[in-house]
Amino acid sequence: MASVLTIDIRKQFGEVTAVNGVSLEARDGEFMVLLGPSGCGKTTLLRVIAGLEKATSGEVLIGGRVVNELPPRARGIAMVFQSYGLYPHLTVWNNIAFPLRTQGTPREQIRRKVEWASRLLGIDHLAHRRPRQLSGGERQRVALARALVREPTVFLLDEPLSNLDAKLRASARSELKAFQQTVRTATIYVTHDQVEAMGMGDRIAVMDHGTLRQVGSPTEIYEHPADEFVASFLGTPPMNLIERDGGSLGFRPEHFLPKKLLNGFAVQEFQFRVDRMEYLGSERILYGALDGRAAKREVTAKLPAHVALDGISAGAWHPFAVRERELRYFDREGRRPSTDNGEPPP
């Protein structure tokens, strides 16, 4: 196993800076997720680590060794792309065996490795099929098996589930995480899907416009966002942000509840005008505005479906509140003060 370390990586394409000074470590056996909107530089950073792009400046270390000048095949990495990159004219067995054959691996060793990887990923019964005869999930597992037989020190995955439908994507997330925990290889996974990031990552690195905004566990990223971008990017609906003393006050929709449900807690109260409601089966989303408080976007509340609305109706004002410990404060630049632990800064 090996860790991956990037030190002040910059990548420019002409006048455009795609990655701007990113320093990041994926530890041995860790599932690290690069999360951000399209165009934020996460795939470019992955390609720099893989050696498919040359960094404008900075260093990439794999297993403690600087690999900037090494070609991809010498870096000990395996990469799975969004398109899977399977050869349509080859069977599943030959697709998996292909990288071993190009390395001149002995035939018996190829057989053992292909059978091992196929069993591990549950595709040994598909050995004689071709990619066009497979489902999206099966193709994804073939691509993973092909990467696995190389016994890489690092896995690099570039949105490998984005071509799957929603139901299959959920099961594929579980399978992929279980697979990674079995092989215990450092994995860097690129996605723009916050559900994938929260459900799979040991740690998440949030990127925007080529910069690293925050690195932490899913709990840290969600509950203690470092700035307004992270607060707004994670969460469905995103964190509510209202103006406060030149900065912002933030709170999650699920923490914004009818005041009577929070009796006995220290709270901050708001008068909330409900403009519309959505019923989503397990929950209700209420959209509206606050009395006398300017918000950066429409204010939302998220209530479990089993919570009775008790007279809450569209077009009327209602007393809502947030526990003080659930409030988050951001300064004029949109960043969390270093002293902020959920209480108001001094």
Short mmCIF file of C-alpha atoms in Angstrom, two decimals:
data_model
loop_
_atom_site.label_atom_id
_atom_site.label_comp_id
_atom_site.label_asym_id
_atom_site.label_seq_id
_atom_site.Cartn_x
_atom_site.Cartn_y
_atom_site.Cartn_z
CA MET A 1 0.00 0.00 0.00
CA ALA A 2 1.03 3.63 -0.45
CA SER A 3 -0.17 7.11 0.31
CA VAL A 4 -0.56 9.91 -2.24
CA LEU A 5 0.66 13.42 -1.47
CA THR A 6 0.34 16.51 -3.66
CA ILE A 7 2.36 19.57 -2.70
CA ASP A 8 1.21 22.95 -4.06
CA ILE A 9 0.10 21.47 -7.39
CA ARG A 10 -0.69 24.02 -10.09
CA LYS A 11 -1.89 23.28 -13.58
CA GLN A 12 -2.44 25.92 -16.23
CA PHE A 13 -3.84 25.63 -19.72
CA GLY A 14 -2.68 28.84 -21.35
CA GLU A 15 -4.21 31.66 -19.32
CA VAL A 16 -6.62 29.35 -17.51
CA THR A 17 -5.60 28.00 -14.09
CA ALA A 18 -7.34 24.66 -13.64
CA VAL A 19 -5.63 23.68 -10.37
CA ASN A 20 -4.33 26.41 -8.13
CA GLY A 21 -1.89 25.32 -5.44
CA VAL A 22 -3.56 22.17 -4.11
CA SER A 23 -1.81 20.31 -1.28
CA LEU A 24 -3.59 17.12 -0.29
CA GLU A 25 -2.83 13.69 1.18
CA ALA A 26 -4.70 10.42 0.63
CA ARG A 27 -3.48 8.05 3.31
CA ASP A 28 -2.74 4.31 3.11
CA GLY A 29 -6.01 2.42 2.74
CA GLU A 30 -8.12 5.58 2.72
CA PHE A 31 -11.08 6.31 0.47
CA MET A 32 -10.59 10.00 -0.39
CA VAL A 33 -13.28 11.79 -2.40
CA LEU A 34 -12.62 14.88 -4.53
CA LEU A 35 -15.95 16.70 -4.58
CA GLY A 36 -16.93 19.83 -6.45
CA PRO A 37 -18.98 21.29 -9.28
CA SER A 38 -18.16 20.69 -12.94
CA GLY A 39 -15.06 22.63 -13.98
CA CYS A 40 -13.63 22.95 -10.46
CA GLY A 41 -10.39 21.13 -11.36
CA LYS A 42 -10.95 17.79 -9.61
CA THR A 43 -10.50 15.62 -12.73
CA THR A 44 -7.47 17.65 -13.80
CA LEU A 45 -5.90 17.05 -10.37
CA LEU A 46 -6.60 13.32 -10.71
CA ARG A 47 -4.98 13.26 -14.16
CA VAL A 48 -1.91 15.06 -12.76
CA ILE A 49 -1.61 12.40 -10.04
CA ALA A 50 -1.97 9.69 -12.69
CA GLY A 51 0.67 11.26 -14.94
CA LEU A 52 -1.78 11.90 -17.79
CA GLU A 53 -1.19 15.64 -17.33
CA LYS A 54 2.07 17.31 -16.35
CA ALA A 55 1.83 19.74 -13.46
CA THR A 56 2.85 23.31 -14.19
CA SER A 57 4.45 23.38 -10.74
CA GLY A 58 4.40 21.41 -7.50
CA GLU A 59 5.17 17.80 -6.64
CA VAL A 60 3.28 14.49 -6.59
CA LEU A 61 4.51 11.82 -4.19
CA ILE A 62 3.28 8.21 -4.22
CA GLY A 63 4.56 6.01 -1.42
CA GLY A 64 6.93 8.81 -0.39
CA ARG A 65 8.59 8.96 -3.83
CA VAL A 66 8.38 11.98 -6.14
CA VAL A 67 6.82 10.74 -9.40
CA ASN A 68 6.54 13.95 -11.45
CA GLU A 69 8.83 12.63 -14.18
CA LEU A 70 7.53 9.06 -14.21
CA PRO A 71 5.09 7.90 -16.91
CA PRO A 72 1.69 6.59 -15.77
CA ARG A 73 2.66 2.92 -16.09
CA ALA A 74 5.58 3.41 -13.68
CA ARG A 75 3.57 5.11 -10.92
CA GLY A 76 1.88 1.99 -9.57
CA ILE A 77 -1.60 3.44 -10.12
CA ALA A 78 -4.73 2.07 -11.77
CA MET A 79 -7.37 4.43 -13.13
CA VAL A 80 -11.03 3.75 -13.89
CA PHE A 81 -12.66 6.29 -16.18
CA GLN A 82 -16.25 7.45 -16.48
CA SER A 83 -16.57 5.59 -19.80
CA TYR A 84 -14.93 2.41 -18.36
CA GLY A 85 -12.77 2.11 -21.53
CA LEU A 86 -13.54 -1.56 -22.22
CA TYR A 87 -12.52 -3.07 -25.54
CA PRO A 88 -15.80 -3.97 -27.32
CA HIS A 89 -14.31 -6.81 -29.39
CA LEU A 90 -12.80 -8.60 -26.37
CA THR A 91 -14.58 -10.86 -23.90
CA VAL A 92 -14.78 -9.94 -20.22
CA TRP A 93 -11.96 -12.40 -19.48
CA ASN A 94 -9.69 -10.86 -22.12
CA ASN A 95 -10.54 -7.30 -21.08
CA ILE A 96 -9.42 -8.08 -17.54
CA ALA A 97 -6.31 -9.91 -18.73
CA PHE A 98 -5.27 -7.22 -21.23
CA PRO A 99 -2.96 -5.11 -18.97
CA LEU A 100 -1.20 -8.25 -17.76
CA ARG A 101 -0.55 -9.42 -21.30
CA THR A 102 0.95 -6.06 -22.27
CA GLN A 103 3.36 -6.46 -19.33
CA GLY A 104 4.43 -9.93 -20.49
CA THR A 105 2.99 -11.67 -17.42
CA PRO A 106 3.23 -15.50 -17.61
CA ARG A 107 0.03 -17.20 -18.80
CA GLU A 108 -0.60 -19.18 -15.60
CA GLN A 109 -0.21 -16.05 -13.46
CA ILE A 110 -2.64 -14.21 -15.73
CA ARG A 111 -5.19 -16.99 -15.27
CA ARG A 112 -4.87 -16.93 -11.46
CA LYS A 113 -5.18 -13.15 -11.24
CA VAL A 114 -8.12 -12.88 -13.62
CA GLU A 115 -10.02 -15.63 -11.80
CA TRP A 116 -9.25 -14.05 -8.41
CA ALA A 117 -10.42 -10.56 -9.45
CA SER A 118 -13.50 -11.95 -11.21
CA ARG A 119 -14.57 -13.90 -8.11
CA LEU A 120 -13.92 -10.94 -5.83
CA LEU A 121 -16.21 -8.73 -7.90
CA GLY A 122 -18.79 -11.41 -8.63
CA ILE A 123 -18.37 -11.43 -12.43
CA ASP A 124 -16.70 -14.82 -12.97
CA HIS A 125 -19.89 -16.11 -14.65
CA LEU A 126 -19.59 -13.33 -17.27
CA ALA A 127 -16.15 -14.36 -18.51
CA HIS A 128 -17.20 -15.17 -22.09
CA ARG A 129 -19.52 -12.22 -22.68
CA ARG A 130 -18.60 -9.01 -24.47
CA PRO A 131 -19.18 -5.49 -23.07
CA ARG A 132 -22.31 -4.91 -25.18
CA GLN A 133 -23.93 -7.89 -23.43
CA LEU A 134 -23.39 -6.40 -19.95
CA SER A 135 -25.38 -3.99 -17.81
CA GLY A 136 -23.84 -0.73 -16.68
CA GLY A 137 -23.06 -2.13 -13.24
CA GLU A 138 -21.41 -5.21 -14.73
CA ARG A 139 -19.25 -3.07 -17.01
CA GLN A 140 -18.17 -1.02 -14.02
CA ARG A 141 -17.09 -4.17 -12.18
CA VAL A 142 -15.16 -5.40 -15.22
CA ALA A 143 -13.28 -2.08 -15.33
CA LEU A 144 -12.49 -2.43 -11.61
CA ALA A 145 -11.31 -6.01 -12.09
CA ARG A 146 -9.04 -4.94 -14.94
CA ALA A 147 -7.52 -2.30 -12.64
CA LEU A 148 -7.25 -4.70 -9.71
CA VAL A 149 -5.22 -7.42 -11.47
CA ARG A 150 -2.37 -4.95 -11.86
CA GLU A 151 -2.09 -4.90 -8.05
CA PRO A 152 -1.79 -1.11 -7.97
CA THR A 153 -0.67 0.85 -4.93
CA VAL A 154 -3.30 3.52 -5.66
CA PHE A 155 -6.75 3.48 -7.30
CA LEU A 156 -7.89 6.62 -9.16
CA LEU A 157 -11.60 6.64 -10.03
CA ASP A 158 -13.09 9.38 -12.23
CA GLU A 159 -16.89 9.42 -11.76
CA PRO A 160 -17.23 5.69 -12.54
CA LEU A 161 -20.91 5.56 -11.49
CA SER A 162 -22.22 8.54 -13.43
CA ASN A 163 -23.48 6.39 -16.32
CA LEU A 164 -25.70 4.26 -14.08
CA ASP A 165 -29.35 4.88 -13.28
CA ALA A 166 -30.27 6.03 -9.77
CA LYS A 167 -31.28 2.61 -8.42
CA LEU A 168 -28.19 0.84 -9.74
CA ARG A 169 -25.94 3.67 -8.58
CA ALA A 170 -27.05 3.13 -4.98
CA SER A 171 -26.14 -0.56 -5.04
CA ALA A 172 -22.90 0.15 -6.95
CA ARG A 173 -21.84 2.63 -4.24
CA SER A 174 -22.19 -0.08 -1.62
CA GLU A 175 -20.31 -2.62 -3.74
CA LEU A 176 -17.50 -0.21 -4.54
CA LYS A 177 -17.02 0.80 -0.91
CA ALA A 178 -17.03 -2.84 0.20
CA PHE A 179 -14.49 -3.66 -2.52
CA GLN A 180 -12.17 -0.86 -1.38
CA GLN A 181 -12.39 -1.97 2.24
CA THR A 182 -11.45 -5.49 1.13
CA VAL A 183 -8.35 -4.55 -0.85
CA ARG A 184 -7.41 -1.65 1.50
CA THR A 185 -5.72 0.31 -1.27
CA ALA A 186 -5.54 4.10 -1.15
CA THR A 187 -8.33 5.34 -3.41
CA ILE A 188 -9.04 8.81 -4.80
CA TYR A 189 -12.55 9.12 -6.18
CA VAL A 190 -13.78 12.10 -8.22
CA THR A 191 -17.45 13.06 -8.18
CA HIS A 192 -19.80 16.04 -8.27
CA ASP A 193 -22.48 14.01 -6.46
CA GLN A 194 -22.61 14.89 -2.76
CA VAL A 195 -24.56 11.70 -1.95
CA GLU A 196 -21.71 9.60 -3.34
CA ALA A 197 -19.17 11.68 -1.44
CA MET A 198 -21.01 11.52 1.88
CA GLY A 199 -21.83 7.83 1.56
CA MET A 200 -18.45 6.53 0.42
CA GLY A 201 -15.66 8.84 1.54
CA ASP A 202 -13.53 8.37 4.64
CA ARG A 203 -12.61 12.00 4.01
CA ILE A 204 -13.87 14.53 1.49
CA ALA A 205 -11.82 17.25 -0.22
CA VAL A 206 -14.13 19.99 -1.52
CA MET A 207 -12.79 21.95 -4.52
CA ASP A 208 -13.97 25.08 -6.28
CA HIS A 209 -12.32 27.06 -9.09
CA GLY A 210 -9.13 25.01 -8.79
CA THR A 211 -8.68 25.59 -5.06
CA LEU A 212 -9.16 23.35 -2.06
CA ARG A 213 -11.91 24.75 0.17
CA GLN A 214 -12.03 22.13 2.96
CA VAL A 215 -10.84 18.63 3.80
CA GLY A 216 -12.49 16.52 6.48
CA SER A 217 -14.76 13.61 7.30
CA PRO A 218 -18.32 13.69 5.92
CA THR A 219 -19.55 14.73 9.37
CA GLU A 220 -17.03 17.58 9.65
CA ILE A 221 -17.74 18.86 6.15
CA TYR A 222 -21.50 18.81 6.62
CA GLU A 223 -21.82 20.02 10.20
CA HIS A 224 -18.90 22.45 10.29
CA PRO A 225 -18.39 23.88 6.77
CA ALA A 226 -15.31 26.05 6.45
CA ASP A 227 -17.00 28.68 4.29
CA GLU A 228 -20.25 29.62 2.59
CA PHE A 229 -19.37 27.71 -0.58
CA VAL A 230 -19.03 24.40 1.28
CA ALA A 231 -22.17 25.18 3.32
CA SER A 232 -24.13 25.82 0.12
CA PHE A 233 -22.70 22.96 -1.96
CA LEU A 234 -23.49 20.18 0.52
CA GLY A 235 -27.02 19.53 1.60
CA THR A 236 -30.38 19.16 -0.16
CA PRO A 237 -31.70 21.78 0.24
CA PRO A 238 -28.48 23.66 1.05
CA MET A 239 -27.78 25.53 4.27
CA ASN A 240 -29.89 28.62 4.87
CA LEU A 241 -27.77 31.80 4.95
CA ILE A 242 -29.10 35.09 6.30
CA GLU A 243 -27.29 38.39 6.69
CA ARG A 244 -25.86 39.19 10.12
CA ASP A 245 -23.56 42.06 11.17
CA GLY A 246 -21.85 42.23 7.78
CA GLY A 247 -21.42 38.47 7.67
CA SER A 248 -23.85 35.56 7.54
CA LEU A 249 -25.71 33.27 9.89
CA GLY A 250 -26.24 29.72 8.64
CA PHE A 251 -28.44 26.81 9.67
CA ARG A 252 -29.44 23.55 8.02
CA PRO A 253 -33.08 23.13 6.88
CA GLU A 254 -33.52 20.04 9.07
CA HIS A 255 -32.62 22.14 12.13
CA PHE A 256 -35.18 24.84 11.27
CA LEU A 257 -38.32 23.61 13.02
CA PRO A 258 -41.62 24.87 14.45
CA LYS A 259 -40.72 26.54 17.75
CA LYS A 260 -43.03 24.34 19.81
CA LEU A 261 -40.95 21.28 18.86
CA LEU A 262 -37.89 22.86 20.51
CA ASN A 263 -39.29 23.69 23.93
CA GLY A 264 -36.61 23.32 26.61
CA PHE A 265 -33.71 24.23 24.29
CA ALA A 266 -31.83 27.51 23.92
CA VAL A 267 -33.02 28.70 20.51
CA GLN A 268 -33.02 31.62 18.11
CA GLU A 269 -36.54 32.33 16.94
CA PHE A 270 -37.67 33.53 13.50
CA GLN A 271 -41.01 34.40 11.99
CA PHE A 272 -41.23 32.21 8.89
CA ARG A 273 -43.68 32.84 6.06
CA VAL A 274 -44.40 29.57 4.28
CA ASP A 275 -44.85 30.21 0.56
CA ARG A 276 -45.09 26.62 -0.67
CA MET A 277 -44.66 23.04 0.51
CA GLU A 278 -43.39 19.86 -1.13
CA TYR A 279 -44.27 16.37 0.05
CA LEU A 280 -41.45 13.93 -0.79
CA GLY A 281 -42.69 10.79 0.92
CA SER A 282 -40.32 10.60 3.89
CA GLU A 283 -40.15 14.37 4.38
CA ARG A 284 -41.72 17.71 3.64
CA ILE A 285 -39.80 20.74 2.36
CA LEU A 286 -41.20 24.16 3.27
CA TYR A 287 -40.07 27.18 1.25
CA GLY A 288 -40.50 30.81 2.29
CA ALA A 289 -38.99 33.95 3.80
CA LEU A 290 -38.10 35.39 7.20
CA ASP A 291 -39.67 38.47 8.71
CA GLY A 292 -37.15 41.33 8.80
CA ARG A 293 -34.14 39.17 7.87
CA ALA A 294 -32.48 39.26 4.45
CA ALA A 295 -31.55 35.82 3.14
CA LYS A 296 -29.09 34.93 0.35
CA ARG A 297 -31.63 32.52 -1.15
CA GLU A 298 -35.09 31.19 -0.43
CA VAL A 299 -35.27 29.93 3.16
CA THR A 300 -36.18 26.25 3.58
CA ALA A 301 -37.26 23.97 6.39
CA LYS A 302 -37.12 20.17 6.19
CA LEU A 303 -39.59 18.26 8.35
CA PRO A 304 -39.96 14.47 8.65
CA ALA A 305 -43.24 13.41 7.06
CA HIS A 306 -44.51 12.00 10.37
CA VAL A 307 -44.30 15.44 12.05
CA ALA A 308 -47.80 16.95 12.06
CA LEU A 309 -48.03 20.39 10.44
CA ASP A 310 -50.68 21.48 12.98
CA GLY A 311 -52.08 24.49 11.20
CA ILE A 312 -48.95 25.42 9.22
CA SER A 313 -50.23 26.63 5.88
CA ALA A 314 -48.92 28.42 2.81
CA GLY A 315 -49.16 32.22 2.87
CA ALA A 316 -49.14 32.55 6.68
CA TRP A 317 -46.45 33.49 9.21
CA HIS A 318 -45.38 30.87 11.76
CA PRO A 319 -42.92 30.84 14.69
CA PHE A 320 -39.92 28.68 13.78
CA ALA A 321 -36.62 28.35 15.60
CA VAL A 322 -33.11 26.86 15.49
CA ARG A 323 -31.17 25.53 18.44
CA GLU A 324 -28.31 27.90 19.16
CA ARG A 325 -25.80 25.04 18.99
CA GLU A 326 -26.87 24.41 15.36
CA LEU A 327 -26.15 27.99 14.20
CA ARG A 328 -23.04 28.63 12.12
CA TYR A 329 -21.41 32.04 11.68
CA PHE A 330 -19.49 33.32 8.64
CA ASP A 331 -17.49 36.54 8.33
CA ARG A 332 -17.60 39.22 5.63
CA GLU A 333 -15.44 37.03 3.33
CA GLY A 334 -17.79 34.09 3.80
CA ARG A 335 -15.41 32.10 6.02
CA ARG A 336 -16.01 30.56 9.42
CA PRO A 337 -14.13 32.43 12.17
CA SER A 338 -11.37 30.26 13.63
CA THR A 339 -13.00 30.55 17.06
CA ASP A 340 -16.40 29.36 15.82
CA ASN A 341 -17.47 26.15 17.53
CA GLY A 342 -21.15 26.72 16.93
CA GLU A 343 -21.36 29.69 19.31
CA PRO A 344 -21.34 33.36 18.26
CA PRO A 345 -17.82 34.71 17.80
CA PRO A 346 -16.67 37.30 20.34
#
